[in-house]
Coordinates of C-alpha atoms (C1' of nucleotides) in Angstrom, one line a residue:
Chain A
M1 CA 97.2 119.0 -76.0
K2 CA 95.3 121.0 -78.6
L3 CA 92.1 119.4 -79.9
Q4 CA 92.7 118.2 -83.4
A5 CA 91.1 115.9 -86.0
V6 CA 92.0 112.2 -85.9
R7 CA 95.1 111.3 -87.9
G8 CA 94.2 110.7 -91.6
F9 CA 90.7 112.2 -91.1
K10 CA 90.2 115.5 -93.0
D11 CA 87.9 118.5 -92.6
W12 CA 86.5 119.9 -95.8
L13 CA 86.7 123.7 -95.7
P14 CA 84.3 125.5 -98.0
E15 CA 87.0 125.7 -100.7
E16 CA 87.5 122.0 -100.6
A17 CA 83.9 121.0 -100.1
I18 CA 82.9 122.9 -103.3
K19 CA 85.4 120.9 -105.4
Y20 CA 84.1 117.6 -104.0
Q21 CA 80.5 118.6 -104.4
Y22 CA 81.1 119.6 -108.0
L23 CA 82.8 116.3 -108.9
I24 CA 80.2 114.3 -107.2
E25 CA 77.4 116.1 -109.0
L26 CA 79.1 115.5 -112.3
A27 CA 79.4 111.8 -111.6
R28 CA 75.8 111.6 -110.3
R29 CA 74.5 113.2 -113.4
E30 CA 76.4 110.8 -115.6
L31 CA 75.4 107.8 -113.6
K32 CA 71.8 108.8 -113.6
L33 CA 71.9 109.1 -117.4
A34 CA 73.0 105.6 -117.6
N35 CA 70.1 104.7 -115.2
F36 CA 72.1 103.8 -112.1
Q37 CA 70.2 104.3 -109.0
E38 CA 71.6 106.0 -106.0
I39 CA 71.5 104.0 -102.7
K40 CA 72.9 104.3 -99.2
I41 CA 74.4 101.6 -97.0
P42 CA 75.5 101.9 -93.4
V43 CA 79.0 103.1 -92.4
L44 CA 79.1 100.1 -89.9
E45 CA 78.7 96.5 -90.8
K46 CA 79.3 93.3 -88.9
T47 CA 82.9 92.3 -89.1
E48 CA 82.0 88.9 -90.5
L49 CA 80.7 90.5 -93.7
F50 CA 84.2 91.9 -94.7
V51 CA 86.0 88.8 -93.6
R52 CA 83.8 86.7 -95.8
S53 CA 83.8 89.0 -98.8
I54 CA 87.2 90.7 -98.9
G55 CA 89.0 87.7 -97.6
E56 CA 90.3 86.7 -94.2
V57 CA 94.0 86.8 -95.2
T58 CA 93.9 90.0 -97.2
D59 CA 95.9 93.0 -95.9
I60 CA 92.7 95.1 -95.8
V61 CA 91.0 92.8 -93.4
Q62 CA 94.1 91.7 -91.4
K63 CA 95.5 95.1 -90.6
E64 CA 93.6 98.0 -92.2
T65 CA 90.1 97.9 -90.8
Y66 CA 88.7 99.9 -87.9
T67 CA 87.2 97.0 -85.9
F68 CA 85.9 97.1 -82.4
E69 CA 83.4 95.6 -80.1
D70 CA 79.9 97.1 -79.7
R71 CA 78.4 97.4 -76.2
N72 CA 76.8 94.0 -76.7
K73 CA 80.2 92.5 -77.5
E74 CA 79.5 92.2 -81.3
L75 CA 82.4 92.8 -83.6
L76 CA 81.7 95.7 -85.9
T77 CA 83.8 97.2 -88.7
L78 CA 83.7 100.6 -90.4
R79 CA 83.4 99.8 -94.1
P80 CA 86.7 99.8 -95.9
E81 CA 84.9 99.6 -99.3
A82 CA 81.3 99.5 -100.5
T83 CA 80.8 96.3 -102.6
A84 CA 80.4 93.9 -99.6
G85 CA 77.7 96.2 -98.1
I86 CA 75.9 96.6 -101.3
C87 CA 75.9 92.8 -101.8
R88 CA 74.5 92.3 -98.3
M89 CA 71.8 94.8 -99.1
V90 CA 70.9 93.1 -102.3
I91 CA 70.6 89.7 -100.5
E92 CA 68.9 91.0 -97.4
H93 CA 66.1 92.8 -99.3
G94 CA 65.7 90.3 -102.1
L95 CA 66.7 92.9 -104.6
Y96 CA 67.9 90.1 -107.0
M97 CA 64.3 89.6 -107.7
R98 CA 64.0 93.0 -109.4
P99 CA 64.5 93.3 -113.1
K100 CA 68.1 92.7 -114.0
P101 CA 70.6 94.1 -114.5
L102 CA 70.7 95.8 -111.1
K103 CA 72.4 99.1 -111.3
F104 CA 73.4 101.0 -108.2
F105 CA 75.7 103.7 -107.1
F106 CA 76.8 105.1 -103.8
V107 CA 78.8 108.0 -102.6
G108 CA 80.3 108.0 -99.1
P109 CA 83.3 107.6 -96.8
M110 CA 85.4 104.5 -96.5
F111 CA 87.8 103.8 -93.7
R112 CA 91.2 102.1 -93.7
H113 CA 93.8 102.3 -90.9
E114 CA 96.9 103.0 -93.1
R115 CA 99.7 105.3 -92.7
P116 CA 98.5 108.5 -94.3
Q117 CA 100.2 110.3 -97.2
K118 CA 99.2 112.3 -100.3
G119 CA 96.2 110.7 -101.9
R120 CA 95.8 108.2 -99.1
L121 CA 93.7 108.9 -96.1
R122 CA 92.1 107.0 -93.3
E123 CA 88.7 108.4 -94.1
F124 CA 88.3 108.8 -97.9
F125 CA 85.4 109.0 -100.1
Q126 CA 84.5 106.7 -102.9
I127 CA 82.0 106.9 -105.7
D128 CA 81.1 103.3 -105.9
V129 CA 79.2 101.8 -108.9
E130 CA 77.9 98.3 -109.0
F131 CA 76.3 96.3 -111.9
M132 CA 74.7 92.9 -111.3
G133 CA 73.1 90.6 -113.7
N134 CA 74.0 88.3 -116.6
L135 CA 77.2 89.8 -117.8
T136 CA 78.3 90.0 -121.4
P137 CA 81.4 91.7 -122.4
Y138 CA 79.3 94.5 -123.7
Y139 CA 78.1 95.4 -120.2
E140 CA 81.7 95.4 -119.0
V141 CA 82.9 97.7 -121.7
E142 CA 79.9 100.0 -121.2
L143 CA 81.0 100.2 -117.6
L144 CA 84.7 100.9 -118.4
E145 CA 83.6 103.6 -120.8
L146 CA 81.4 105.1 -118.2
A147 CA 84.1 105.2 -115.7
L148 CA 86.5 106.9 -118.1
K149 CA 83.8 109.3 -119.2
I150 CA 83.1 110.4 -115.6
L151 CA 86.7 110.9 -114.8
K152 CA 87.4 113.0 -117.8
K153 CA 84.2 115.0 -117.6
P154 CA 85.6 118.0 -115.6
L155 CA 88.5 118.3 -118.1
S156 CA 88.8 120.0 -121.4
Q157 CA 88.7 117.6 -124.3
D158 CA 92.4 117.7 -125.1
K159 CA 93.4 116.5 -121.7
D160 CA 93.7 113.0 -120.7
P161 CA 95.7 112.2 -117.6
F162 CA 94.3 108.7 -117.3
T163 CA 95.5 105.3 -118.2
L164 CA 93.3 102.2 -118.2
E165 CA 95.1 99.0 -117.2
I166 CA 93.3 95.7 -117.6
N167 CA 93.9 92.1 -116.9
S168 CA 92.1 88.9 -116.3
L169 CA 92.4 86.8 -113.1
G170 CA 90.7 83.8 -114.7
C171 CA 87.8 81.9 -113.1
P172 CA 87.4 79.1 -110.5
A173 CA 88.0 76.7 -113.5
C174 CA 91.4 77.9 -114.4
R175 CA 92.9 80.1 -111.7
P176 CA 93.7 77.2 -109.3
A177 CA 96.1 75.8 -112.0
F178 CA 97.9 79.1 -112.2
R179 CA 98.1 79.4 -108.5
E180 CA 99.5 76.0 -108.3
Y181 CA 102.1 76.8 -110.9
L182 CA 103.0 80.1 -109.1
L183 CA 103.5 78.3 -105.8
Q184 CA 105.8 75.7 -107.3
A185 CA 107.8 78.1 -109.5
L186 CA 108.1 80.7 -106.7
E187 CA 109.1 78.1 -104.1
K188 CA 112.2 77.4 -106.2
E189 CA 113.1 81.0 -106.4
K190 CA 112.1 81.8 -102.8
E191 CA 115.6 83.0 -101.8
R192 CA 115.5 85.8 -104.4
L193 CA 112.2 87.3 -103.1
C194 CA 111.9 90.1 -100.7
E195 CA 110.8 89.4 -97.1
T196 CA 107.1 90.5 -97.6
C197 CA 106.9 88.3 -100.7
K198 CA 108.3 85.3 -98.9
E199 CA 105.3 85.8 -96.6
R200 CA 103.0 86.3 -99.4
L201 CA 104.0 83.0 -100.8
S202 CA 101.9 81.1 -98.2
R203 CA 99.2 83.6 -97.9
N204 CA 98.5 85.3 -101.2
P205 CA 100.9 84.3 -103.9
L206 CA 99.2 86.3 -106.6
R207 CA 100.2 89.6 -104.9
I208 CA 103.8 88.8 -105.6
L209 CA 103.1 89.6 -109.2
D210 CA 102.7 93.3 -108.6
C211 CA 105.5 93.7 -105.9
K212 CA 107.4 96.9 -106.7
K213 CA 110.8 95.6 -105.5
E214 CA 113.2 95.1 -108.5
Q215 CA 114.4 91.8 -107.1
C216 CA 111.0 90.4 -107.1
K217 CA 110.1 91.9 -110.5
E218 CA 113.0 90.0 -111.9
V219 CA 111.7 86.8 -110.6
V220 CA 108.2 87.6 -111.8
R221 CA 109.5 88.3 -115.3
G222 CA 110.8 84.8 -115.5
L223 CA 107.4 83.3 -114.9
R224 CA 104.8 82.1 -117.3
A225 CA 102.0 84.6 -117.6
I226 CA 98.5 84.1 -116.2
S227 CA 97.1 84.4 -119.7
E228 CA 98.7 80.9 -120.6
F229 CA 96.5 79.3 -117.9
W230 CA 93.2 81.0 -118.9
C231 CA 90.5 78.4 -119.9
K232 CA 88.7 78.6 -123.1
E233 CA 85.9 80.7 -121.7
C234 CA 88.2 83.1 -119.9
K235 CA 90.3 83.5 -122.9
G236 CA 87.4 84.2 -125.2
H237 CA 85.9 86.6 -122.8
F238 CA 89.1 88.6 -122.5
E239 CA 89.5 88.7 -126.2
A240 CA 86.0 89.9 -126.6
I241 CA 86.6 92.8 -124.1
K242 CA 89.7 93.8 -125.9
S243 CA 88.1 93.9 -129.3
L244 CA 85.1 95.9 -127.9
L245 CA 87.5 98.4 -126.3
E246 CA 89.3 98.8 -129.7
E247 CA 86.0 99.1 -131.4
R248 CA 85.2 102.0 -129.1
K249 CA 88.6 103.5 -129.5
I250 CA 89.3 103.2 -125.7
L251 CA 93.1 103.2 -125.1
Y252 CA 94.2 100.5 -122.7
V253 CA 97.2 98.8 -121.5
I254 CA 97.3 95.0 -120.6
N255 CA 99.1 94.6 -117.3
P256 CA 99.6 90.9 -116.8
Y257 CA 100.8 91.5 -113.3
L258 CA 97.7 93.6 -112.2
V259 CA 96.1 91.8 -109.3
R260 CA 93.7 93.0 -106.6
G261 CA 93.9 93.2 -102.8
L262 CA 90.4 91.8 -102.5
D263 CA 89.8 88.0 -102.9
Y264 CA 86.4 88.2 -104.6
Y265 CA 87.4 89.2 -107.9
V266 CA 87.4 87.0 -111.0
R267 CA 88.1 87.5 -114.6
T268 CA 88.3 91.1 -115.8
I269 CA 89.9 93.5 -113.3
F270 CA 91.2 97.0 -114.1
E271 CA 92.7 100.1 -112.6
I272 CA 92.7 103.6 -114.0
K273 CA 95.8 105.5 -113.0
G274 CA 96.1 109.3 -113.0
E275 CA 99.0 111.8 -113.3
G276 CA 100.4 113.9 -110.7
L277 CA 99.4 111.7 -107.7
G278 CA 102.8 110.3 -106.6
A279 CA 102.8 106.8 -105.3
Q280 CA 99.1 106.5 -104.8
D281 CA 98.1 107.0 -108.4
T282 CA 95.1 104.6 -108.8
V283 CA 92.1 106.9 -109.2
C284 CA 89.6 104.2 -110.0
A285 CA 89.6 100.4 -109.8
G286 CA 87.3 97.5 -110.1
G287 CA 86.5 94.3 -111.7
R288 CA 84.2 91.3 -111.8
Y289 CA 83.0 89.3 -108.7
D290 CA 80.7 86.8 -110.1
F291 CA 80.6 84.5 -107.0
L292 CA 80.5 86.9 -104.2
I293 CA 76.8 87.3 -103.8
K294 CA 76.3 83.5 -103.8
E295 CA 79.1 83.1 -101.2
L296 CA 77.4 85.6 -99.0
G297 CA 74.2 83.5 -99.1
G298 CA 72.4 84.9 -102.0
P299 CA 71.6 83.5 -105.5
E300 CA 74.3 83.2 -108.2
L301 CA 74.4 86.6 -109.6
P302 CA 77.5 87.6 -111.6
A303 CA 78.5 91.2 -111.1
T304 CA 81.1 93.9 -111.7
G305 CA 81.8 97.3 -110.4
F306 CA 84.3 100.0 -109.8
A307 CA 85.1 102.7 -107.3
I308 CA 86.5 106.2 -107.9
G309 CA 88.6 107.6 -105.1
L310 CA 87.1 111.1 -104.8
E311 CA 90.1 112.8 -103.2
R312 CA 92.5 111.3 -105.7
W313 CA 90.3 112.2 -108.5
A314 CA 90.1 115.8 -107.2
L315 CA 93.9 115.9 -107.0
C316 CA 94.1 114.9 -110.7
I317 CA 91.6 117.5 -111.8
F318 CA 92.5 120.5 -109.6
G319 CA 96.1 119.7 -108.5
E320 CA 97.5 122.4 -106.3
K321 CA 96.0 125.1 -108.3
D322 CA 93.7 127.8 -107.0
L323 CA 89.9 127.2 -107.1
P324 CA 88.6 127.6 -110.7
E325 CA 86.5 130.7 -111.1
H326 CA 83.3 128.9 -111.7
L327 CA 83.6 127.3 -108.3
S328 CA 84.8 130.3 -106.3
E329 CA 81.8 132.1 -107.7
E330 CA 79.6 129.6 -106.1
L331 CA 80.9 130.6 -102.7
K332 CA 79.8 134.2 -103.1
P333 CA 76.4 135.8 -102.5
N334 CA 74.7 137.4 -105.4
A335 CA 73.6 140.1 -103.0
V336 CA 74.0 141.4 -99.5
L337 CA 71.3 143.3 -97.6
I338 CA 72.4 146.0 -95.2
P339 CA 69.4 147.3 -93.2
L340 CA 70.1 150.5 -91.1
G341 CA 68.0 150.8 -88.0
E342 CA 65.6 148.6 -86.2
E343 CA 62.6 149.1 -88.5
A344 CA 64.8 148.4 -91.5
K345 CA 66.0 145.2 -90.0
L346 CA 62.5 144.0 -89.5
R347 CA 61.6 144.8 -93.0
G348 CA 64.9 143.2 -94.2
L349 CA 64.0 140.0 -92.4
S350 CA 61.0 139.5 -94.6
L351 CA 62.6 140.9 -97.7
I352 CA 65.4 138.3 -97.7
N353 CA 63.0 135.5 -97.4
D354 CA 60.9 136.8 -100.4
L355 CA 64.0 137.1 -102.5
R356 CA 65.2 133.6 -101.5
D357 CA 61.9 132.2 -102.4
K358 CA 62.5 133.7 -105.8
G359 CA 65.9 132.1 -106.1
I360 CA 68.1 135.1 -105.3
K361 CA 71.2 134.1 -103.2
I362 CA 71.3 136.8 -100.6
S363 CA 73.0 137.2 -97.3
A364 CA 72.2 140.0 -94.7
F365 CA 74.0 141.9 -92.1
F366 CA 72.0 142.6 -88.9
E367 CA 74.8 144.0 -86.8
D368 CA 75.0 147.6 -85.5
R369 CA 78.1 148.5 -87.4
S370 CA 78.8 151.5 -89.6
L371 CA 77.6 151.2 -93.2
K372 CA 81.2 151.6 -94.2
A373 CA 82.3 148.6 -92.2
M374 CA 79.4 146.5 -93.6
L375 CA 80.1 147.5 -97.1
R376 CA 83.7 146.5 -96.7
E377 CA 82.5 143.1 -95.4
A378 CA 80.1 142.7 -98.4
D379 CA 83.0 143.5 -100.7
K380 CA 85.1 140.8 -99.1
L381 CA 82.3 138.3 -99.5
G382 CA 82.4 139.0 -103.2
A383 CA 78.8 140.2 -103.4
S384 CA 77.7 141.4 -106.8
F385 CA 75.2 143.7 -105.3
V386 CA 74.5 145.4 -102.0
L387 CA 70.9 146.4 -101.0
I388 CA 70.9 149.3 -98.6
L389 CA 67.7 149.8 -96.6
G390 CA 67.7 152.9 -94.5
E391 CA 65.1 155.0 -92.8
E392 CA 64.7 157.4 -95.8
E393 CA 64.2 154.5 -98.2
L394 CA 61.8 152.7 -95.9
K395 CA 59.5 155.7 -95.8
E396 CA 59.1 155.6 -99.6
D397 CA 59.1 151.8 -99.8
K398 CA 62.3 152.0 -101.7
I399 CA 65.7 150.5 -101.4
V400 CA 69.2 151.4 -102.7
L401 CA 70.7 148.9 -105.1
K402 CA 74.4 149.2 -105.3
D403 CA 76.4 147.5 -108.1
M404 CA 79.7 146.6 -106.4
K405 CA 81.6 145.9 -109.6
R406 CA 80.6 149.1 -111.3
G407 CA 80.4 151.2 -108.2
T408 CA 77.1 152.6 -109.3
Q409 CA 73.8 152.7 -107.5
E410 CA 70.2 153.6 -107.8
K411 CA 67.1 153.9 -105.6
L412 CA 64.1 151.8 -106.7
F413 CA 60.9 150.5 -105.3
I414 CA 61.3 147.3 -103.3
N415 CA 58.8 145.5 -105.4
E416 CA 61.1 146.1 -108.5
L417 CA 64.0 144.4 -106.8
F418 CA 63.3 140.9 -108.0
E419 CA 63.1 141.9 -111.5
R420 CA 66.3 143.7 -111.4
L421 CA 68.2 141.0 -109.6
S422 CA 66.8 138.0 -111.4
G423 CA 68.8 138.3 -114.5
T424 CA 72.0 138.6 -112.6
S425 CA 72.0 135.4 -110.6
Q426 CA 75.0 133.2 -111.2
Chain B
rG1 C1' 103.4 98.5 -89.4
rA2 C1' 109.2 100.0 -91.4
rG3 C1' 112.6 104.1 -93.0
rG4 C1' 113.7 109.4 -94.2
rC5 C1' 112.6 114.8 -94.2
rC6 C1' 109.8 118.5 -91.5
rG7 C1' 106.8 121.2 -87.4
rU8 C1' 107.9 129.2 -85.5
rA9 C1' 101.4 134.1 -85.6
rG10 C1' 95.2 132.4 -89.3
rC11 C1' 98.6 131.7 -94.0
rU12 C1' 103.7 131.8 -96.4
rC13 C1' 108.2 132.0 -94.2
rA14 C1' 112.9 134.5 -91.3
rA15 C1' 115.7 134.5 -86.6
rC16 C1' 124.9 132.1 -85.4
rG17 C1' 123.0 128.3 -78.6
rG18 C1' 122.1 134.8 -76.4
rU19 C1' 115.5 140.1 -76.0
rA20 C1' 110.7 135.7 -81.2
rG21 C1' 110.4 138.7 -86.5
rA22 C1' 108.5 140.1 -91.8
rG23 C1' 104.8 140.0 -95.7
rC24 C1' 99.8 138.8 -96.3
rA25 C1' 95.5 138.2 -93.3
rC26 C1' 93.0 140.1 -89.0
rC27 C1' 91.5 144.2 -85.3
rG28 C1' 90.8 149.6 -84.3
rG29 C1' 91.1 154.5 -86.1
rG30 C1' 91.5 158.5 -90.2
rC31 C1' 85.8 158.1 -92.2
rU32 C1' 78.4 157.1 -87.3
rG33 C1' 74.7 156.8 -95.1
rU34 C1' 78.9 154.3 -99.2
rG35 C1' 83.4 149.1 -100.4
rG36 C1' 88.1 148.4 -103.1
rC37 C1' 93.2 152.5 -102.9
rC38 C1' 95.7 155.2 -99.2
rC39 C1' 97.6 156.7 -94.2
rC40 C1' 98.1 155.8 -88.6
rG41 C1' 98.0 152.3 -84.8
rG42 C1' 97.8 147.0 -82.8
rG43 C1' 101.7 141.0 -82.7
rU44 C1' 97.2 138.4 -82.3
rG45 C1' 102.7 133.3 -80.2
rU46 C1' 102.6 127.6 -74.5
rU47 C1' 108.2 128.2 -81.4
rG48 C1' 103.0 121.0 -81.9
rC49 C1' 103.5 118.6 -77.0
rG50 C1' 106.6 116.5 -72.8
rG51 C1' 111.3 115.7 -70.8
rG52 C1' 116.8 116.3 -71.0
rU53 C1' 121.7 119.0 -71.8
rU54 C1' 123.2 124.2 -71.0
rC55 C1' 124.5 130.1 -67.2
rG56 C1' 120.9 130.4 -71.3
rA57 C1' 117.2 126.1 -76.1
rG58 C1' 112.9 128.0 -81.6
rU59 C1' 118.0 126.2 -82.4
rC60 C1' 121.3 120.4 -79.5
rC61 C1' 119.4 115.3 -77.5
rC62 C1' 115.3 111.7 -76.3
rG63 C1' 110.2 110.6 -76.4
rU64 C1' 105.4 111.8 -78.3
rC65 C1' 101.7 113.9 -81.7
rG66 C1' 101.0 115.7 -86.6
rG67 C1' 102.3 116.6 -92.0
rC68 C1' 105.0 115.1 -96.4
rC69 C1' 107.9 111.3 -99.2
rU70 C1' 109.4 106.1 -100.0
rC71 C1' 108.0 101.0 -98.6
rC72 C1' 103.6 98.2 -97.4
rC73 C1' 98.7 98.6 -99.2
rC74 C1' 95.1 100.6 -102.1
rA75 C1' 90.6 104.6 -103.9

RNA sequence: GAGGCCGUAGCUCAACGGUAGAGCACCGGGCUGUGGCCCCGGGUGUUGCGGGUUCGAGUCCCGUCGGCCUCCCCA
């Protein structure tokens, strides 16, 4: 059996890595401008954290986590999402005592044991953004706008492959009534539901709302909407969000059947869907989790957040197309040094260091191959310039600078090199 | 976790149940101080893996691993 990567775990070849780096950098810049602070949480947490946060009966916890025993018999889980870990961090280090709102972001891999397909991996990267503090609709809209801004950043202005869907799940004051209603109403229609939805009835009836089966959709269409059950506060809150979104000219769709797979959400939840992704089209999703921190043993601290799926985002932006030129350029050296002979190699070793200190991206060939062969290699690497340092040049403290695009070359003093190369750096 | 399609060289793909091939890439040479173009030469392979049927399997059957699609679920 050939050695291969674990199913659903992907290598990033340079051409892939450069795309992800580029997107992460764009997001990072935007988040820092909004004064979000980058943090890091562990890949591994105690299983209990996810059971208590995401919910014991959710699909994620029941069948999608990588959970195993440590050597000391403790149950550990590879994080399937970042919010729980960040809440734990906030509680453990008393960060809730810092000036609020707390604004954090984190970029890293998440793990879910699902059947892989396009846009769905077992190890996937999220850009996770969390916002904790007294929440007014202004903060929520600020965050929604930020999410959309980040997603659209790498696209030209006329392109917008993203749609924002929002809904409100109500709060502990009003959601139980809707849940009760759902249970009663669906119990009567039980026979018309699909098998999975019959099971959901006892476990997580809200999830039946976004079942994709036509038979279930029909049943769901006959139900009263969740909005009819919102309490006065939730209703007002949602109205405020809507009017602010309109004020900001942010297009949105109200999806009354939008629910989430994680138990901790209350009130506003949202998904941003992208084009060209197939069945896995949610690029970004999030919502409010006002009581999670308290439930995990911290103070009452309302919060909201979202996560961008990096690989899905990249599919939206780059599709199946070739690497854009500005990124393929980044994989190329500005110059390649070809020293000929032992003495030249020694001189070359110090020269490349000096040039790198001055910000020139340079690679060197120290092999005993023909000049021809090494020039060919330099060409394949896409080097703009080649520096040839042979014995003749060395005697005069000079070097040959060859412009690979023009095919011209000149001999100049080594100490003139930096000046000649510095303007040409990409 | 359920169903469907697929798996041949590094890549894209051919090969009726009868000797595993092409293009690109790669390696060597033409050309030991000058790249791209060109010419010559090289197939680089456990046909994903393991069984079975057959005189004979890349091809048919079963299992398994992996990919894609749908479901499930979600980023």
